XYZ file of C-alpha atoms in Angstrom:
500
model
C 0.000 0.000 0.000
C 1.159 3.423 -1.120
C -0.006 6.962 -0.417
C -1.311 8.793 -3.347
C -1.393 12.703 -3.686
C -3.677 13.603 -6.887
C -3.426 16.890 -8.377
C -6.069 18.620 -10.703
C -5.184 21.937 -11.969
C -7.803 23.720 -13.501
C -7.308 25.504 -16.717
C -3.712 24.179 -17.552
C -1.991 23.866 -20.502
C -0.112 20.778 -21.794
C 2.516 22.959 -23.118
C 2.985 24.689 -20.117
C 3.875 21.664 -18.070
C 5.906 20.346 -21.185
C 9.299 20.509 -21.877
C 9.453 23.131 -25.174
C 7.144 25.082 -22.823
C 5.909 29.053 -23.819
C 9.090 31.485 -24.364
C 9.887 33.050 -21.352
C 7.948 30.535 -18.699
C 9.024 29.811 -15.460
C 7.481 26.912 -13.732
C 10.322 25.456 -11.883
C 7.962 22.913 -9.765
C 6.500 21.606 -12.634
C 9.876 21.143 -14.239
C 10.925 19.188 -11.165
C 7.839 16.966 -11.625
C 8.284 16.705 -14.895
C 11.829 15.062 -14.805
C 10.775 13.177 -12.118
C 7.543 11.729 -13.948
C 6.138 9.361 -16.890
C 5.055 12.276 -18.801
C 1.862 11.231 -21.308
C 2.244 13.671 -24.170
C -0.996 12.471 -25.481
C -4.001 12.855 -22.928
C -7.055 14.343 -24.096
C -10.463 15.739 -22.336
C -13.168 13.801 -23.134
C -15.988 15.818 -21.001
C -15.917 18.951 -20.985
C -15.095 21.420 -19.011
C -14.945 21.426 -15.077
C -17.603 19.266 -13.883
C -17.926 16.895 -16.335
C -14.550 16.247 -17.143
C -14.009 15.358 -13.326
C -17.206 13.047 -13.834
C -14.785 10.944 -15.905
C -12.048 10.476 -13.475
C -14.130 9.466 -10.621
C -16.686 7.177 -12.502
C -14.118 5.674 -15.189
C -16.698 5.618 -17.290
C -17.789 7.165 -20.422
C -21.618 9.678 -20.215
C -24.204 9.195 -23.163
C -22.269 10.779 -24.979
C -20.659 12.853 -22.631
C -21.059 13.468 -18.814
C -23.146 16.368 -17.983
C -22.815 19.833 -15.575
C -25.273 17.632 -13.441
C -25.135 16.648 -9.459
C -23.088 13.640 -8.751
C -24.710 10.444 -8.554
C -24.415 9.511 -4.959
C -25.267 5.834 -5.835
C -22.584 5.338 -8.382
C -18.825 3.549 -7.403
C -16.147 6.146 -7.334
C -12.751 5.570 -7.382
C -12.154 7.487 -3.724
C -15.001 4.963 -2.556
C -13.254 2.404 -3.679
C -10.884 3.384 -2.264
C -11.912 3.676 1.254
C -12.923 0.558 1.121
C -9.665 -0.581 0.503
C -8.103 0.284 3.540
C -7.465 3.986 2.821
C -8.182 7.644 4.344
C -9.516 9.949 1.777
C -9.331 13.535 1.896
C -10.036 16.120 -0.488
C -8.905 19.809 -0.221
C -9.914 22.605 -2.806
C -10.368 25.724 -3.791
C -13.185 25.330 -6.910
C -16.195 26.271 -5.736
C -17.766 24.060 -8.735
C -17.487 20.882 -6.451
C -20.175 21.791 -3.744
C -21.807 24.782 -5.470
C -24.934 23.829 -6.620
C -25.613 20.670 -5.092
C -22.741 19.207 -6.850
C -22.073 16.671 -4.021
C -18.113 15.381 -4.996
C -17.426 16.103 -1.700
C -19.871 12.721 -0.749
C -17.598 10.481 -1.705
C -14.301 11.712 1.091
C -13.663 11.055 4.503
C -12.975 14.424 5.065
C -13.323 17.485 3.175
C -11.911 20.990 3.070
C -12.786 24.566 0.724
C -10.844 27.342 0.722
C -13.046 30.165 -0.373
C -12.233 33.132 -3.049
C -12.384 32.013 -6.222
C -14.311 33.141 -9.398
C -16.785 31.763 -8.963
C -17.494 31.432 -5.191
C -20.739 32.650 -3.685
C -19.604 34.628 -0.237
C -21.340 36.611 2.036
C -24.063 39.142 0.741
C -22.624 42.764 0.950
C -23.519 46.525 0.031
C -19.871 47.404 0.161
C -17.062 46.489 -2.116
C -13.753 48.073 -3.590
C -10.705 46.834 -5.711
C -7.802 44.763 -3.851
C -4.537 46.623 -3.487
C -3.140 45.087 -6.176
C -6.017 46.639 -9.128
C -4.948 50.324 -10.498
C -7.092 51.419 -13.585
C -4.628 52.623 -16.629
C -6.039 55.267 -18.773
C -4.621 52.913 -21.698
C -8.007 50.851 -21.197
C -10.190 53.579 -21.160
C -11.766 53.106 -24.437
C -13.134 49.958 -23.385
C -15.609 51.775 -20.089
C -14.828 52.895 -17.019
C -13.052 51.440 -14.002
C -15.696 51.594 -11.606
C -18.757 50.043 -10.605
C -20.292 49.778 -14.402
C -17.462 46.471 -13.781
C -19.816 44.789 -11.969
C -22.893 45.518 -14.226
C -21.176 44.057 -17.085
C -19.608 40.934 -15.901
C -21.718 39.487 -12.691
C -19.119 37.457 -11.705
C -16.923 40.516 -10.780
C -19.680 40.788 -7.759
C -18.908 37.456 -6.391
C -14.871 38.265 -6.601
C -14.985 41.018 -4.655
C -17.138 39.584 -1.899
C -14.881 36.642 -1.947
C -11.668 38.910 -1.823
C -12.485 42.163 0.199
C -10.212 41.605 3.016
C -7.161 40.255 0.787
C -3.903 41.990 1.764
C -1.185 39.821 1.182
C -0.054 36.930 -0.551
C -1.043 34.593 2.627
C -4.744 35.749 2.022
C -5.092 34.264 -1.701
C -7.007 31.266 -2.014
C -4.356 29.473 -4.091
C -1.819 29.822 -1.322
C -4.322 29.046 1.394
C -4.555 25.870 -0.586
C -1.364 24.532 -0.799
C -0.753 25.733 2.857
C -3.533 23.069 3.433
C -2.058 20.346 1.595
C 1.626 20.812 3.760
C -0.430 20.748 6.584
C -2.235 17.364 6.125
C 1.167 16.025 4.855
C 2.545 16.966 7.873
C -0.040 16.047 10.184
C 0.154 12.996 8.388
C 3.652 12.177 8.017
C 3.393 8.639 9.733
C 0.295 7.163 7.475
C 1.047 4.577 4.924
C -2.598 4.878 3.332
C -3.905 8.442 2.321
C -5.358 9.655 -0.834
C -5.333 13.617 -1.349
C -7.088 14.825 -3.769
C -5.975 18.661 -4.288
C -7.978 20.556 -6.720
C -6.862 23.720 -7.650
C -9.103 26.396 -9.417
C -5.823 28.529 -10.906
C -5.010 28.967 -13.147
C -8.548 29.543 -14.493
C -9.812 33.188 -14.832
C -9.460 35.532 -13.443
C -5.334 35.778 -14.314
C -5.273 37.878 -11.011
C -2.097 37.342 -9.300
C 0.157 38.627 -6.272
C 2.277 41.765 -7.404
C 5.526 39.979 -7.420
C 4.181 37.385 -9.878
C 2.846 40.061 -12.427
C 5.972 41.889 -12.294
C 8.087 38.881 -13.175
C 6.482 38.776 -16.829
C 5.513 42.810 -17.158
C 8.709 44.327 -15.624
C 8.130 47.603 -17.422
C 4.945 47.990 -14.936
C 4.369 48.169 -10.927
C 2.500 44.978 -10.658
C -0.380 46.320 -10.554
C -3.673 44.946 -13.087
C -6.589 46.614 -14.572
C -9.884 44.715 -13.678
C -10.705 45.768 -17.147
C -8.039 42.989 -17.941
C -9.685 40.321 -15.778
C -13.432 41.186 -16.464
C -14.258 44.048 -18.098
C -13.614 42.525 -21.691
C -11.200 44.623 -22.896
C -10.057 43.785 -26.603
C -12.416 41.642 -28.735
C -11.699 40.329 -32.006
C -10.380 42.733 -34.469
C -9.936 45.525 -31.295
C -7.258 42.933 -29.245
C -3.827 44.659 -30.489
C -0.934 42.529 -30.448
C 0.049 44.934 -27.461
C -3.106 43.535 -25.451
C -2.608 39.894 -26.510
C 0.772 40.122 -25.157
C -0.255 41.362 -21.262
C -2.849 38.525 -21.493
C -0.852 36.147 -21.749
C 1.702 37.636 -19.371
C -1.345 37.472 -16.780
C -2.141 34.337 -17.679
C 1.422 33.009 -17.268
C 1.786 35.053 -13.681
C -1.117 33.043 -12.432
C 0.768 30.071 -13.490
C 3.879 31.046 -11.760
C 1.996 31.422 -8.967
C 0.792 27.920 -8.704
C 3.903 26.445 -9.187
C 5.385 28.389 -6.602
C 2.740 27.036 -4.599
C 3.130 23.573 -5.644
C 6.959 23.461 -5.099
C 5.952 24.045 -1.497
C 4.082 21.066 -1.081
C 6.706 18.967 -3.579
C 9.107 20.362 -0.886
C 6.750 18.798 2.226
C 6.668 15.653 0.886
C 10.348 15.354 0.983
C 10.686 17.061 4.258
C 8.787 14.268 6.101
C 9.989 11.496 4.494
C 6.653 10.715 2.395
C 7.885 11.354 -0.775
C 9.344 7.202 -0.465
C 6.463 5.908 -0.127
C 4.256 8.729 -2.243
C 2.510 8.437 -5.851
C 2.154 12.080 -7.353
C -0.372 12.158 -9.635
C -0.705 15.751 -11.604
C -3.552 16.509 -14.475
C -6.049 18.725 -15.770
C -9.681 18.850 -16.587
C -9.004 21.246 -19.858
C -6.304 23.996 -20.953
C -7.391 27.348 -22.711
C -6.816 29.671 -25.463
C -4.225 32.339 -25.664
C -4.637 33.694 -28.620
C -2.691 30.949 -30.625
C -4.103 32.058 -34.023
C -6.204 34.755 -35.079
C -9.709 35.138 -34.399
C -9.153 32.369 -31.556
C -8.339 34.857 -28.931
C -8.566 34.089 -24.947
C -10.036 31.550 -22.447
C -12.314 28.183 -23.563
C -14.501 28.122 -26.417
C -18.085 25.831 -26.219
C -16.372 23.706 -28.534
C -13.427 22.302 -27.146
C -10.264 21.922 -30.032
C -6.618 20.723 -28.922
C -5.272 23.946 -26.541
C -8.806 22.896 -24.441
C -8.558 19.152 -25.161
C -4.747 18.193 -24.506
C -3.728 18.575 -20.768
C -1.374 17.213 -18.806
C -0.974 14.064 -17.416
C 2.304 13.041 -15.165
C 2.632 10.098 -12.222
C 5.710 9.844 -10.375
C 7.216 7.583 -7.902
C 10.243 6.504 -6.353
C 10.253 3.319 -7.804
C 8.421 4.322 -11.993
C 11.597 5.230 -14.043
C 10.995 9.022 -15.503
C 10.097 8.246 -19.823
C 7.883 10.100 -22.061
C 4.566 8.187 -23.112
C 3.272 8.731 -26.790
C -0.014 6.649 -26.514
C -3.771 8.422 -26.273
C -5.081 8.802 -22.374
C -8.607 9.973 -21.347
C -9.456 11.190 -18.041
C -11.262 7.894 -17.523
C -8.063 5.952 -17.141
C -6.970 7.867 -13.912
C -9.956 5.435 -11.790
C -7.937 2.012 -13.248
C -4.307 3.643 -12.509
C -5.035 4.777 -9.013
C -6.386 1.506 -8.114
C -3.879 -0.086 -9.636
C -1.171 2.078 -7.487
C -3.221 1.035 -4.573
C -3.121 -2.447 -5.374
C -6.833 -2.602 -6.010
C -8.418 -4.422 -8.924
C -10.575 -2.593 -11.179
C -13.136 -4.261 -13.873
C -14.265 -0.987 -15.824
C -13.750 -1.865 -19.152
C -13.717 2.170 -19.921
C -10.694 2.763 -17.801
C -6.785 1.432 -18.186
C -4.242 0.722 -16.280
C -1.982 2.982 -17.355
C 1.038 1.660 -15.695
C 0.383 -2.003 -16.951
C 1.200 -1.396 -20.615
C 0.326 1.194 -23.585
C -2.846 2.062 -23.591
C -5.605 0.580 -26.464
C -6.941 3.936 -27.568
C -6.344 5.031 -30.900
C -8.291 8.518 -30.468
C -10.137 10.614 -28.689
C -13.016 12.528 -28.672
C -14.193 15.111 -26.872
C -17.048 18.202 -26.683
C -19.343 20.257 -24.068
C -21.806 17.683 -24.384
C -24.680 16.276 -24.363
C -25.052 16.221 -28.578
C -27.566 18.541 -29.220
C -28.982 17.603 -32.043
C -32.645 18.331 -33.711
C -34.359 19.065 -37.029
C -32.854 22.398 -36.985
C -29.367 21.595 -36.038
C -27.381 23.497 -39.521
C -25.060 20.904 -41.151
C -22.520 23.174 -41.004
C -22.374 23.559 -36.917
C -19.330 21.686 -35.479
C -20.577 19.299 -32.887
C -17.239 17.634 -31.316
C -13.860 17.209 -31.801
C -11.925 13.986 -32.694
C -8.269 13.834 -31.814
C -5.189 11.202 -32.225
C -1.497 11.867 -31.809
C -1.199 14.209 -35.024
C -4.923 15.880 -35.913
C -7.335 18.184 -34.471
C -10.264 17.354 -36.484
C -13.830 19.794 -35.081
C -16.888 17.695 -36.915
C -19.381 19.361 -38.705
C -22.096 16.842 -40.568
C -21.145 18.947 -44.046
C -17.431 17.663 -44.227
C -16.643 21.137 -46.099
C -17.354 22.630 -42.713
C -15.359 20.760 -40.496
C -11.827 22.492 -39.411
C -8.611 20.649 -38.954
C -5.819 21.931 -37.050
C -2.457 19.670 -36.814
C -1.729 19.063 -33.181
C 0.636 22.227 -32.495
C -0.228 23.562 -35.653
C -2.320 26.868 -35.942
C -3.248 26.598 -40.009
C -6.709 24.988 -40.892
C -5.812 22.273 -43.605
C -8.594 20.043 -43.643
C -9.029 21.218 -47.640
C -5.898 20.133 -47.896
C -6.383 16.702 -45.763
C -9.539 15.418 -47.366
C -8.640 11.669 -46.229
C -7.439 13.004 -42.614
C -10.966 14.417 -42.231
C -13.113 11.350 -43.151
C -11.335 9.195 -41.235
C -11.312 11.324 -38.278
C -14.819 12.026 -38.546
C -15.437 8.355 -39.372
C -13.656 7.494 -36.156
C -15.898 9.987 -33.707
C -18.725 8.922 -34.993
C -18.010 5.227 -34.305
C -16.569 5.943 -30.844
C -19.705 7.950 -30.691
C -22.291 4.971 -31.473
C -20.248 2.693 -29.227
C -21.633 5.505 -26.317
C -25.430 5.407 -27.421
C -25.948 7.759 -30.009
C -28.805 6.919 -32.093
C -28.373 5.161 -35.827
C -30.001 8.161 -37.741
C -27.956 10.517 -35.864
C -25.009 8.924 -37.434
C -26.862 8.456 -40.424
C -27.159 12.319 -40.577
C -23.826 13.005 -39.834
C -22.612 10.213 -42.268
C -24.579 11.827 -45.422
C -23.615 15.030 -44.958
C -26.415 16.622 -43.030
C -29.420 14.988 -45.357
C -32.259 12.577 -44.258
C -34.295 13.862 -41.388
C -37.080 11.945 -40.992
C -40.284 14.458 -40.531
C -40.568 12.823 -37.113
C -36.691 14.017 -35.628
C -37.493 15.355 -32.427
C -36.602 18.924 -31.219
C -33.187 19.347 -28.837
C -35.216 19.410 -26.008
C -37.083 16.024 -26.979
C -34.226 14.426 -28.263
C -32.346 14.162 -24.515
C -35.185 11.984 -23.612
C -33.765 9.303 -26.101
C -31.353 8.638 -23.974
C -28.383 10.272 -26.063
C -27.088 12.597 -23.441
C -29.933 12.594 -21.241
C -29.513 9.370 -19.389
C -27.966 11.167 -16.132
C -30.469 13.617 -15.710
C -32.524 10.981 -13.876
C -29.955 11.001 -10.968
C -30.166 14.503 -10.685
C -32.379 16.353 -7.807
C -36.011 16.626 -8.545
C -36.725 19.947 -9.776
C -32.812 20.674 -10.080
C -31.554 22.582 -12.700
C -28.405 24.432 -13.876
C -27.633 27.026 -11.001
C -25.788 29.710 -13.760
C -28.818 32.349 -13.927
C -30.483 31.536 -11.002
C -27.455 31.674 -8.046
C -24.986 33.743 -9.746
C -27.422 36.764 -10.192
C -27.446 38.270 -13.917
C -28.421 41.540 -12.032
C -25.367 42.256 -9.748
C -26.879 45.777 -8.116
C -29.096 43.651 -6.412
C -26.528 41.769 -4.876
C -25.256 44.647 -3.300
C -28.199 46.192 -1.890
């Protein structure tokens, strides 16, 4: 029996946990976990984005077609159940408010639980004051784009939350990411002389806002004080043809603090586990539930898109331990493998014929396919609207059921070539679809996509009808009666009345 620390970082990157990382990057943890790891080049997102995708790694098994932004189903097997059962003490400790907001429920399947409040999208205490942290100073640059004042929280409502969450924040010590971290050391510590712990740390950052500490903003915009504009973080300045070069580039400089910041964090706890001795007898398992956009090509510009393509779909994946020799892995992971491996680092059997063992041998997937599901799909779903993405070690392939309007990007690649690729994009689209029909979906909705968008029967249900098919809408029967998606109704679209 081992003790296994699991880390999911929200919003990351492959490439910036990579070795050819971004110019100018410096993530020295990750680079020590790196060289310490197997590193899987190739893991890709199936569900999509936060909820879903983390749907995968605790069920090991595949939605209909994908898992939904739904409640967990307290009667389904888990892999931290299983766990538990096993002989181990299970404790999660996070910062994304995603996992209990709502009625979510992933914290029913721990021994013990812990939240560190602040984050985006947290839901504090109800206030009629608020004002900008020390480290926010409007620049007249952004000007054109509104004012820096309260017309910030009128036009993005989760700027209400934020400041609620953050009002008292004065110092590094008081941001949630630290306050994290600090938590992890602190159960490692406390728990120094266990043989038979599973952490699970999930870390919101580096998801929006790219709102970091002074120091860490400084490191990557040294012409400037450290200080941000909200208008950066919420305000929406730059859009399309309006996002200069000049704006692209302090995005991504944000974006990249926020990542420095987490790995300073991270190389705390990396440096706890040796401290106490558990790094002998510790498993270190790092991933992500999807990456973003910075800008990579134009007209892509920043954060995720509904339809997930390779910077969302490829994130990291690394497991290291004292006794698995550090190689690079080349074969296609999902999400759903991570139940299989960590029972199989536990010792435990597992029989989900949707999940691998990762560590027993290359793994039997050939692609991968991934979208912010369910599949939509009705009489008046266009031809030409790209429903999911299909991936495999070189293509990006988004499918459309009019081939002509499916894109296809080669994995690092920014050009669209799927003119160019006609055989790359049939037999990408070819494989989805099968992968696709393995999952549930319906013979004439492969039919449709199959002929090009032709052959609805005068019958094909609606969107809303169709779910009730069973194509997507399975899960909703586990959900709370009367439940429904918490976006407009919790996180008020009118944020004055928040603060009165």
């Amino acid at each position: 029996m081992c003790n296994i620390l699991f880390f999911v970082i929200d919003t990351l990157r492959y490439d910036c946990v990579a070795e050819k990382k971004p110019p100018g990057l410096k993530t020295p943890a990750f680079d020590r976990l790196r060289e310490r790891s197997i590193t899987f080049e190739h893991a890709y997102t199936n569900s999509y984005p936060t909820i879903p995708c983390r749907k995968d790694m605790v069920y090991g098994t595949y939605g209909d077609p994908f898992n939904r932004w739904h409640p967990m189903d307290i009667n389904k097997r888990t892999f931290p159940r299983v766990l538990f059962e096993n002989g181990y003490c299970t404790q999660l400790i996070h910062d994304t408010p995603h996992l209990v907001n709502g009625g979510m429920a992933f914290d029913y399947f721990f021994n013990a639980w812990t939240f560190l409040r602040g984050a985006e999208v947290d839901r504090p205490i109800i206030t009629k004051k608020w004002t900008f942290p020390d480290n926010w100073a409007p620049d007249p640059a952004y000007d054109a784009w509104g004012k820096a004042d309260e017309s910030l929280i009128e036009r993005g409502h989760y700027m209400a939350t934020y400041l609620q969450s953050n009002a008292h924040r004065k110092n590094e010590g008081d941001w949630n990411c630290r306050r994290l971290f600090d938590a992890a050391s602190l159960f490692l510590e406390d728990n120094a002389g266990r043989d038979n712990f599973f952490l699970w740390v999930d870390c919101f950052d580096p998801h929006e806002p790219w709102d970091s500490p002074e120091e860490y903003v400084k490191m990557y915009l040294p012409e400037g004080n450290g200080k941000i504009d909200p208008r950066l973080l919420f305000g929406g300045v730059g859009s399309g043809d309006t996002m200069t070069e000049e704006i692209k580039r302090v995005k991504r400089a944000l974006y990249m603090a926020k990542l420095s910041f987490v790995d300073r964090q991270l190389g705390k706890v990396l440096d706890t586990l040796e401290r106490t001795g558990l790094a002998e007898n510790t498993v270190v398992v790092l991933t992500a539930d999807h990456g973003t956009n910075l800008a990579d090509r134009p007209g892509l510009g920043f954060g995720k898109r509904r339809l997930p393509q390779q910077y969302e779909a490829r994130i990291p994946l690394l497991i290291s331990a004292p006794w698995l020799k550090p190689h690079v892995r080349k074969d296609i992971t999902a999400p759903q493998d991570i139940y299989a491996t960590i029972l199989g680092l536990a010792g435990v059997e597992c029989n989900m014929s949707s999940s691998q063992d990762l560590l027993k041998g290359p793994s039997k997937r050939e692609y991968a396919v991934t979208a912010w599901g369910p599949i939509d799909v009705g009489k008046d779903t266009a031809p030409q609207q790209q429903l999911f993405s299909v991936l495999n070690c070189e293509w990006c392939l988004s499918v459309a059921a009019d081939n002509a309007s499916c894109a296809l990007y080669a994995i690092g690649g920014n050009d669209e070539v799927a003119a160019a690729n006609p055989g790359v994009v049939a037999e990408l689209k070819e494989a989805g679809i099968a992968l696709l029909v393995e999952r549930g979906m319906p013979g004439d909705v492969a039919a449709w996509l199959r002929g090009g968008g032709v052959g609805f029967a005068p019958e094909w249900p609606a969107p809303t009808d169709y779910l009730s098919r069973g194509f997507g809408g399975t899960e909703y029967a586990h959900s709370y009666e009367g439940w429904r998606e918490y976006w407009c109704r919790n996180y008020l679209r009118e944020p004055k009345k928040t603060m009165n």
